[in-house]
Every structure is written in C-alpha cells, then in structure tokens.
C-alpha positions as YAML, in Angstrom:
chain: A
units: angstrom
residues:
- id: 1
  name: UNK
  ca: [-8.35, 23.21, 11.83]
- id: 2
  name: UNK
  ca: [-10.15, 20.41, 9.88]
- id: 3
  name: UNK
  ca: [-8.48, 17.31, 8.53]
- id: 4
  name: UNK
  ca: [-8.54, 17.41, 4.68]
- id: 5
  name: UNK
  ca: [-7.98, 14.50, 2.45]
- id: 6
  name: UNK
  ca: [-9.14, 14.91, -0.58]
- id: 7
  name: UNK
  ca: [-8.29, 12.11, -3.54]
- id: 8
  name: UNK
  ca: [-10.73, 13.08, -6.29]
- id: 9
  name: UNK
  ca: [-11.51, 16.75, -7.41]
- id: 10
  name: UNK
  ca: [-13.90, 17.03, -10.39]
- id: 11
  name: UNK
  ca: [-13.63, 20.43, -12.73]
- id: 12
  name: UNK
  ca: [-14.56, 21.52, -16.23]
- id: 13
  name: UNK
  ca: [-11.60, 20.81, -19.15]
- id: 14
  name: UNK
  ca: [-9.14, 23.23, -18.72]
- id: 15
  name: UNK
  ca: [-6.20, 24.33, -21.16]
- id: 16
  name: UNK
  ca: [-2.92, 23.64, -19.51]
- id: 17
  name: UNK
  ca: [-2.15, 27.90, -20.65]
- id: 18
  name: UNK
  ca: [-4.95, 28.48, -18.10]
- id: 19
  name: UNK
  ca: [-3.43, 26.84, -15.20]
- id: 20
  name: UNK
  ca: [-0.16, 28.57, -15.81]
- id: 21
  name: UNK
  ca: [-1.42, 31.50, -15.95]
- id: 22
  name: UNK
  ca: [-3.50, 31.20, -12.75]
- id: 23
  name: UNK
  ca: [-0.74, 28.65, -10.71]
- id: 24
  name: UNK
  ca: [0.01, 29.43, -7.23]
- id: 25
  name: UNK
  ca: [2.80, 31.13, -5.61]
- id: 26
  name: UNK
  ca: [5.48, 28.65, -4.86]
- id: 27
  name: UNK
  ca: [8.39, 29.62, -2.76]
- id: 28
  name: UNK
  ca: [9.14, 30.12, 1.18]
- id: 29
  name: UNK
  ca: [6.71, 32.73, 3.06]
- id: 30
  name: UNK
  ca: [6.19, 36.24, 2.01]
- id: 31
  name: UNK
  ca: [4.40, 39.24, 2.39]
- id: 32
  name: UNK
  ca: [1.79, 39.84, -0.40]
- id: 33
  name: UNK
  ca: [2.56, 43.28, -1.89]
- id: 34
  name: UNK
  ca: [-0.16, 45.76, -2.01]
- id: 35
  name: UNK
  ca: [-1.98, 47.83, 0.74]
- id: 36
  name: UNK
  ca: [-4.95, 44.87, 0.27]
- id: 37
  name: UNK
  ca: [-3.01, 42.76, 1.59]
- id: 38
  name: UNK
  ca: [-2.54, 43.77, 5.38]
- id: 39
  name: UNK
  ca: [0.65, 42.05, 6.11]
- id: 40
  name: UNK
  ca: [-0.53, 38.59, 5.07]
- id: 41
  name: UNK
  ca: [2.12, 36.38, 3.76]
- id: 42
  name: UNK
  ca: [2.00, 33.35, 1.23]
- id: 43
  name: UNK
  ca: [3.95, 30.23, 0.25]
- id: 44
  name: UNK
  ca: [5.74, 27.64, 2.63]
- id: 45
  name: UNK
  ca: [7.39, 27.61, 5.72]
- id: 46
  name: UNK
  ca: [9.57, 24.36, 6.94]
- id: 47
  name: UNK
  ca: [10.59, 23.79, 10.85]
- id: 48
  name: UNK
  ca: [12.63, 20.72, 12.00]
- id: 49
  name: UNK
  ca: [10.28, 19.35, 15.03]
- id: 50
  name: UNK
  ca: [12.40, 17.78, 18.14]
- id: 51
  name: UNK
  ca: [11.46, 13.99, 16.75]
- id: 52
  name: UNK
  ca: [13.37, 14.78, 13.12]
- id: 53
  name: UNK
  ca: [10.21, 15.17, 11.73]
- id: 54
  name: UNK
  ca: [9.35, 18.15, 9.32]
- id: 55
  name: UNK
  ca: [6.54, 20.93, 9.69]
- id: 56
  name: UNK
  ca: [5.69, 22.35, 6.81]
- id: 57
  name: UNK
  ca: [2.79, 25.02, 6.32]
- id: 58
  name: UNK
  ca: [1.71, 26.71, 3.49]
- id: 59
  name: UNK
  ca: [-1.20, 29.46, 2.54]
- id: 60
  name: UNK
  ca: [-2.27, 30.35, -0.65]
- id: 61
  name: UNK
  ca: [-4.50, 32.90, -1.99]
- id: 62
  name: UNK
  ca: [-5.17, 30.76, -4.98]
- id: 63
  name: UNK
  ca: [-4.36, 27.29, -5.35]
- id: 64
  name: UNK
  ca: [-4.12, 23.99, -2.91]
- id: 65
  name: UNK
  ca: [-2.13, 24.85, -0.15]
- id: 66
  name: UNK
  ca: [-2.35, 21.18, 1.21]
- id: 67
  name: UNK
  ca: [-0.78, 20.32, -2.20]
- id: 68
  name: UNK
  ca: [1.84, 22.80, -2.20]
- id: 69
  name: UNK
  ca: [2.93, 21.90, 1.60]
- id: 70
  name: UNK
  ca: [2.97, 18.20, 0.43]
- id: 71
  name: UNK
  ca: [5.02, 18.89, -3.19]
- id: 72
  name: UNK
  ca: [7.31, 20.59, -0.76]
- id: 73
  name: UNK
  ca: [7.81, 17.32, 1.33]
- id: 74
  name: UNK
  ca: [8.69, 15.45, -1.24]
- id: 75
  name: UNK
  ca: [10.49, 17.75, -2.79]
- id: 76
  name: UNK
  ca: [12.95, 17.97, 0.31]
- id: 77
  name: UNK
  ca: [13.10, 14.34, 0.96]
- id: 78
  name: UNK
  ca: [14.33, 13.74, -2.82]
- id: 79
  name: UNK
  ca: [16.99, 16.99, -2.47]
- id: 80
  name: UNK
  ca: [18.47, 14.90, 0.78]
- id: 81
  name: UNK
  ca: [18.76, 11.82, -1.04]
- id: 82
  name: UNK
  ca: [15.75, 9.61, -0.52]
- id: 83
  name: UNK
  ca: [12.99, 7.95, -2.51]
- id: 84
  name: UNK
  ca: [10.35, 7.87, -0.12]
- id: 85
  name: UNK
  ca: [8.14, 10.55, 2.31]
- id: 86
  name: UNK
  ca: [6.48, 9.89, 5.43]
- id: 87
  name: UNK
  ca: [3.26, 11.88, 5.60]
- id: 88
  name: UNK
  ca: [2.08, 11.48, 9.20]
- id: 89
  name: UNK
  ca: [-0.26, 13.75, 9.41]
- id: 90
  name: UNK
  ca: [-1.97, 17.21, 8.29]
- id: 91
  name: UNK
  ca: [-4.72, 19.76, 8.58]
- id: 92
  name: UNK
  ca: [-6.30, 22.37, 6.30]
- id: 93
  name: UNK
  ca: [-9.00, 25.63, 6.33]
- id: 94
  name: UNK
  ca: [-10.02, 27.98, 4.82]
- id: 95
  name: UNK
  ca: [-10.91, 31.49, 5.57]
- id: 96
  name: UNK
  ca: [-10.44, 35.11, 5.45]
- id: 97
  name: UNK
  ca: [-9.76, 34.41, 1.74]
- id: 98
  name: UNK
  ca: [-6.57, 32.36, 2.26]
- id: 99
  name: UNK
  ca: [-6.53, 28.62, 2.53]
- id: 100
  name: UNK
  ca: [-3.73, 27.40, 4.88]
- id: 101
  name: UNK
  ca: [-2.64, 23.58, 5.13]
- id: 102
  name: UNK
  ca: [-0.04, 21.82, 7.89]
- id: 103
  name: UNK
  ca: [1.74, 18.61, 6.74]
- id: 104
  name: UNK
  ca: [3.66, 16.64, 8.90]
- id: 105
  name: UNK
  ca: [6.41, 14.07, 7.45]
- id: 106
  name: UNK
  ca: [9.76, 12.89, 7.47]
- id: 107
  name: UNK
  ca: [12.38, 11.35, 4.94]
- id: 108
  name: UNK
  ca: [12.50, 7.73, 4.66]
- id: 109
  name: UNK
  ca: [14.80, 5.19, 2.42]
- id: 110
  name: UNK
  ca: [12.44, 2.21, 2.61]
- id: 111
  name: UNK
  ca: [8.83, 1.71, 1.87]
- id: 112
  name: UNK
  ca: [7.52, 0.48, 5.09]
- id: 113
  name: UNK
  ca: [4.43, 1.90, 6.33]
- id: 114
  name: UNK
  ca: [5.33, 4.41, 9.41]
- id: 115
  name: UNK
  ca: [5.41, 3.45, 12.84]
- id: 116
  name: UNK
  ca: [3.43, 6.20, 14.36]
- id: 117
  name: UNK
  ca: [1.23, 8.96, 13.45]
- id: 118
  name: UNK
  ca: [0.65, 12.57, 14.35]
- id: 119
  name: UNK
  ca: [-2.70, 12.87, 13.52]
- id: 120
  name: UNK
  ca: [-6.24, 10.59, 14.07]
- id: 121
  name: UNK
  ca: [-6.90, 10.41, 10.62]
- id: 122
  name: UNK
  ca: [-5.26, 7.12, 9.30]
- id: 123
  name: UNK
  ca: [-5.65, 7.83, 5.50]
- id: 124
  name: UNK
  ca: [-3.15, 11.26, 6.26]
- id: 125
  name: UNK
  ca: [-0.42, 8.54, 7.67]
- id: 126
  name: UNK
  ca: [1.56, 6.85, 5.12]
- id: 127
  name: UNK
  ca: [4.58, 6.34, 2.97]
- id: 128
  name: UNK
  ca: [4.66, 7.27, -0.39]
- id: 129
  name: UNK
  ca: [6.77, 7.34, -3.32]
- id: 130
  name: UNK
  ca: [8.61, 11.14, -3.15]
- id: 131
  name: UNK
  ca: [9.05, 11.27, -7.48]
- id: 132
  name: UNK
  ca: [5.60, 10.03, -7.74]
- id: 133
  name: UNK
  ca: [3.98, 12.39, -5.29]
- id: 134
  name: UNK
  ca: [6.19, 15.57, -7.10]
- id: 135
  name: UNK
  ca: [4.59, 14.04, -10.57]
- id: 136
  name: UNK
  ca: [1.57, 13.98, -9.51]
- id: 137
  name: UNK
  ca: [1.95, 17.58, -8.13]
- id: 138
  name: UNK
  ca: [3.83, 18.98, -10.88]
- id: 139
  name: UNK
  ca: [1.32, 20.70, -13.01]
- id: 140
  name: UNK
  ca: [0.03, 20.09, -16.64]
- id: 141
  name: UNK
  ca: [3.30, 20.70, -18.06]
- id: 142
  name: UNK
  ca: [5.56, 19.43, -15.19]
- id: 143
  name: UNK
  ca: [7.47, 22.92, -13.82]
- id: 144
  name: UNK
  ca: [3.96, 24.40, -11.47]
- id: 145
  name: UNK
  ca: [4.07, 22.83, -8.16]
- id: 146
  name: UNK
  ca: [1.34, 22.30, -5.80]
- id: 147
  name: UNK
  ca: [-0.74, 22.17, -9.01]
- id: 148
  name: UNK
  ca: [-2.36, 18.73, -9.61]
- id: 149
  name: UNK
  ca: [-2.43, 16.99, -12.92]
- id: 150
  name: UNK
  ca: [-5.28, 15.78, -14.64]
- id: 151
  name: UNK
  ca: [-5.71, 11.54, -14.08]
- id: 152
  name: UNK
  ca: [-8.48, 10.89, -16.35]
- id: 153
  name: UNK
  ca: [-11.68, 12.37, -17.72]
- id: 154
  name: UNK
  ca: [-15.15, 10.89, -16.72]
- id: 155
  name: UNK
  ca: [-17.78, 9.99, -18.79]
- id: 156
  name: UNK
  ca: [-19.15, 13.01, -18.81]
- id: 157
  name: UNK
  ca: [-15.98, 14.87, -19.81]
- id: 158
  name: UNK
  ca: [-14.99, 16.07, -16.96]
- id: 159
  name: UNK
  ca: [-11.42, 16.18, -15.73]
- id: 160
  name: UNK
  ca: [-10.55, 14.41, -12.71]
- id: 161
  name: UNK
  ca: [-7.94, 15.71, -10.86]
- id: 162
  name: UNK
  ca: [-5.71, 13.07, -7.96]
- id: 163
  name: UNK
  ca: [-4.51, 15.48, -4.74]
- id: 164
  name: UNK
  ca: [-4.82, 15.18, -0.94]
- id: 165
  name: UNK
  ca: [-3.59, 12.73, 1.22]
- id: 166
  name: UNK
  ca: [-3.22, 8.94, -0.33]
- id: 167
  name: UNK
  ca: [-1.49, 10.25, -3.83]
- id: 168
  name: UNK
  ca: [2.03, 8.42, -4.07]
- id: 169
  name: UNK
  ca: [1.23, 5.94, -1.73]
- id: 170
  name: UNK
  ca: [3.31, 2.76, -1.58]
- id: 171
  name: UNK
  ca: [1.36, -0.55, -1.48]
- id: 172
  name: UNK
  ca: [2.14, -2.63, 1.48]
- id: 173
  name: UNK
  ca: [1.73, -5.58, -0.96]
- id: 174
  name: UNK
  ca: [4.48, -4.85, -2.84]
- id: 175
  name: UNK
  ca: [7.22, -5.13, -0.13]
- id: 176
  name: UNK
  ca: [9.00, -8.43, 0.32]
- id: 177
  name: UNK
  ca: [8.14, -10.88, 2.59]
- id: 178
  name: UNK
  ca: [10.38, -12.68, 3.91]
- id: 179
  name: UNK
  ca: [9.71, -16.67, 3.41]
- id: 180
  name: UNK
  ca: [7.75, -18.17, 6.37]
- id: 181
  name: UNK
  ca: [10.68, -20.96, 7.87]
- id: 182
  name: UNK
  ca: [9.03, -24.81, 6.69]
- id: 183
  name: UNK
  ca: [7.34, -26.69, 9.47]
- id: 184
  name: UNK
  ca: [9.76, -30.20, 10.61]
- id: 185
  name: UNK
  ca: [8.07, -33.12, 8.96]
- id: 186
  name: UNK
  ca: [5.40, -35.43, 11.58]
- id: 187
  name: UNK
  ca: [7.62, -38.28, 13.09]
- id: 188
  name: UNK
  ca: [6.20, -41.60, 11.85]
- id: 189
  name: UNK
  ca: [3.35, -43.17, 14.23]
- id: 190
  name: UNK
  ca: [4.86, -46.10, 16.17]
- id: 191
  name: UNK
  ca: [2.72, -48.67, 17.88]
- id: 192
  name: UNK
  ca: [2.35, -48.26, 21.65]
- id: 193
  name: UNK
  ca: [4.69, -50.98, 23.65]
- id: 194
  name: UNK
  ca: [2.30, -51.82, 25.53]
- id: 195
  name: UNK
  ca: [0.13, -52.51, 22.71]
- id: 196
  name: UNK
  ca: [-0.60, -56.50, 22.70]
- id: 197
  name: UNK
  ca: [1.49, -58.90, 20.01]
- id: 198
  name: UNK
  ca: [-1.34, -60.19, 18.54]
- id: 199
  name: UNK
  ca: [-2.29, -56.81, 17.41]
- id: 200
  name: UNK
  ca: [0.96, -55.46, 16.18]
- id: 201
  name: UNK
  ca: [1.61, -58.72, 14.30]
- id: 202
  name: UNK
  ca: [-0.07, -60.76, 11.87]
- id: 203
  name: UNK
  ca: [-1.80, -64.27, 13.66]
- id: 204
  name: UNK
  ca: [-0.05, -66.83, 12.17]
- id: 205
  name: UNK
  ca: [-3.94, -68.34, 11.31]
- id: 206
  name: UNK
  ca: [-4.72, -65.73, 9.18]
- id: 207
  name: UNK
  ca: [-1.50, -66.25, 6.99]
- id: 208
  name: UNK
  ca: [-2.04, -69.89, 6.55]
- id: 209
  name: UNK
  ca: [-6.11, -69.03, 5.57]
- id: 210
  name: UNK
  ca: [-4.61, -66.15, 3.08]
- id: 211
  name: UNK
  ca: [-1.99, -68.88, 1.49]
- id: 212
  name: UNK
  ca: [-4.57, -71.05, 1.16]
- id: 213
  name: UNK
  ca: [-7.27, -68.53, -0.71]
- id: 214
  name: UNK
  ca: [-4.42, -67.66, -2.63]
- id: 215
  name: UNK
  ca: [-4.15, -70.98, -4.16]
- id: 216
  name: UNK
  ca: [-7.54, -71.46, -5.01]
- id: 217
  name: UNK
  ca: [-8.56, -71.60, -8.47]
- id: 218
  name: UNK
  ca: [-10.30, -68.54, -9.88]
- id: 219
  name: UNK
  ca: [-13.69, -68.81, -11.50]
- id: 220
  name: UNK
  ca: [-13.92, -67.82, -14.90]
- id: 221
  name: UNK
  ca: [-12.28, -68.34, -19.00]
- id: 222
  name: UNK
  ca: [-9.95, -65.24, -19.12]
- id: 223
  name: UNK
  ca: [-6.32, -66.67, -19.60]
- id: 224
  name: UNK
  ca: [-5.26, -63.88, -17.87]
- id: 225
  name: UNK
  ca: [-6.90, -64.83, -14.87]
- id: 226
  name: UNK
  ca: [-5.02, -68.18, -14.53]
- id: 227
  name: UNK
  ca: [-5.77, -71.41, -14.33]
- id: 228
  name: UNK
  ca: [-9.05, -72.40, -13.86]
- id: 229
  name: UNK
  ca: [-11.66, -75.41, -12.83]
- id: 230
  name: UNK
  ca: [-12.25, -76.41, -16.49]
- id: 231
  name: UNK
  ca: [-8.42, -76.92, -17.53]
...
C-alpha cells in the first residue's frame, strides 16, 4: 500500500446538510448489507501490537478512511486519559471501490516528539494534540467523525479542507527547555613568574619623568586648565 499524507484538499462550497447526509460509516467493522456487497465489511478495526502500540484500520465506501482510522486514535487516547497521540506511521489505497487506510500510534501524556517510527515517511511520525486532531476531524457541525472541517476558503472560493498526516501536530518549539547551566567566569590573567621585574613593574625613571610632566605648566588661557606661563 502507498503512504498517504495529505494536508490540503481543495473542493467546491459545500452546505454542512450535504456532508451529513453523505458522512461515512463510523463504528467497528461490519458487513455491508445487500447482495452488492459480497461480504465486504466497513468501519474500524483496533489490535494492541506486542510494543503497546495500536493498529487501527479502517475502509470506507465513502469518505477518508485515513481520517476515520486517525479520529479513532485520538479518540481512544482521550477515552484512556491522555492529551496527546503518537502517530508513527500509516498507509492508504484505494481500489475495488473501497479505500482502506492503516494508522499506527500509541497514547502519550507529554508532547515530545516520538522516539521511533514504524514507517519511512517522517511527516506520518509525530505527536499531536488528541482534542485538536478529533476537532479537526469532527465534521462541519462537530458529531461526523472522520469528516474534515473546512480551514479556510481560497481566493477563489474554494473550501480548503486540513486532513492527513501533520493535522494536530505539536510544535517542538513550544516545549520547555530546560536552561543551559552558566559557563564559570575566566580566572584573571596573572603575569608569568618568570616574567622579568622590570616588566611587571613600573621603572622607577619613568615615574620620576611622569612627576615631572605632571608639573609642567599647561599652555593656554582657560582657568580651567590651571595655571599657566602668563600668570
């Protein structure tokens, strides 16, 4: 099966009646009813893999079945208690007029990225917010899940749509940081011993020349200056 990740669906305006109307089957795995059917089943199925992650598959006849299986994640990480979902990984097709998606993820109570992945894909490996990816997944009017809201119209009024792998995430940014410990201040230079006197300490010369210059009248009318040759 092929990765999907899909962040950005464009579609004409639709009326939030449609969508409820035409809103996918949302439930644990069934047969459809009807002799056109042939024994397929729809909706979700969950299995606990041996690393405590979750499986969770879902096929739809109608409808995003990589949203459904990821409303579904989130859904069960917020019934056990925590805020956050660790998608690491997922696939999707279509074919045979079904579409049929695989999420892999796991509960999580802080907002660190995950330390390993399931699939290759890196942008179907993250942690997201659970309520935020269940909003986002809710449906126009907030009780059709696996049904993505609308995000914004473009300019040319079309309705942009925000599903696939990314929606919820939590930005790495965000987390604190702990405080990076200060550096000890530089010890104070100290002249070498074996450094000679008469360059660690002033010739006594060179004082008497500077006492003397020092003495000297300065040039000049400013009183502020002193006393000078004239007075």
């Amino acid at each position: 099966m092929t990765i999907k990740a899909c962040l950005f669906l464009l579609a004409a305006s639709v009326p939030a009646a449609a969508y409820a109307a035409d809103a996918p089957y949302y439930g644990p795995m069934k047969k459809i009813d009807g002799w056109w059917g042939l024994g397929m089943k729809v909706g979700y199925d969950v299995r606990l893999q041996k690393d405590g992650s979750w499986r969770v598959d879902a096929v739809m006849r109608r409808g995003d079945a990589l949203s459904v299986a990821m409303y579904r994640a989130a859904e069960m990480a917020r019934a056990g208690g925590h805020d956050y979902v660790q998608f690491l990984g997922g696939s999707a097709s279509r074919g045979g007029g079904t579409e049929a998606a695989t999420v892999i993820a796991r509960p999580s109570d802080v907002s660190a990225p995950p330390s390993e992945c399931a699939g290759r894909r890196r942008d179907a490996c993250y942690t997201a917010a659970a309520a935020e990816v269940m909003r986002i997944l809710s449906g126009p009017d907030g009780s059709q899940p696996g049904v993505a809201i609308v995000d914004h119209v473009d300019r040319f009024g079309r309705s942009v749509f925000l599903s696939g792998f990314g929606i919820g995430k939590v930005d790495p940014g965000s987390a604190r940081v702990a405080a990076a410990p200060l550096a000890p201040p530089a010890p104070t230079p100290q002249p070498p011993m074996h450094m000679p006197v008469s360059a660690r300490l002033p010739d006594a010369q060179d004082r008497f020349k500077q006492a003397l210059k020092e003495q000297q009248s300065v040039r000049g009318r400013d009183p502020r200056q002193g006393w000078t040759i004239s007075d």
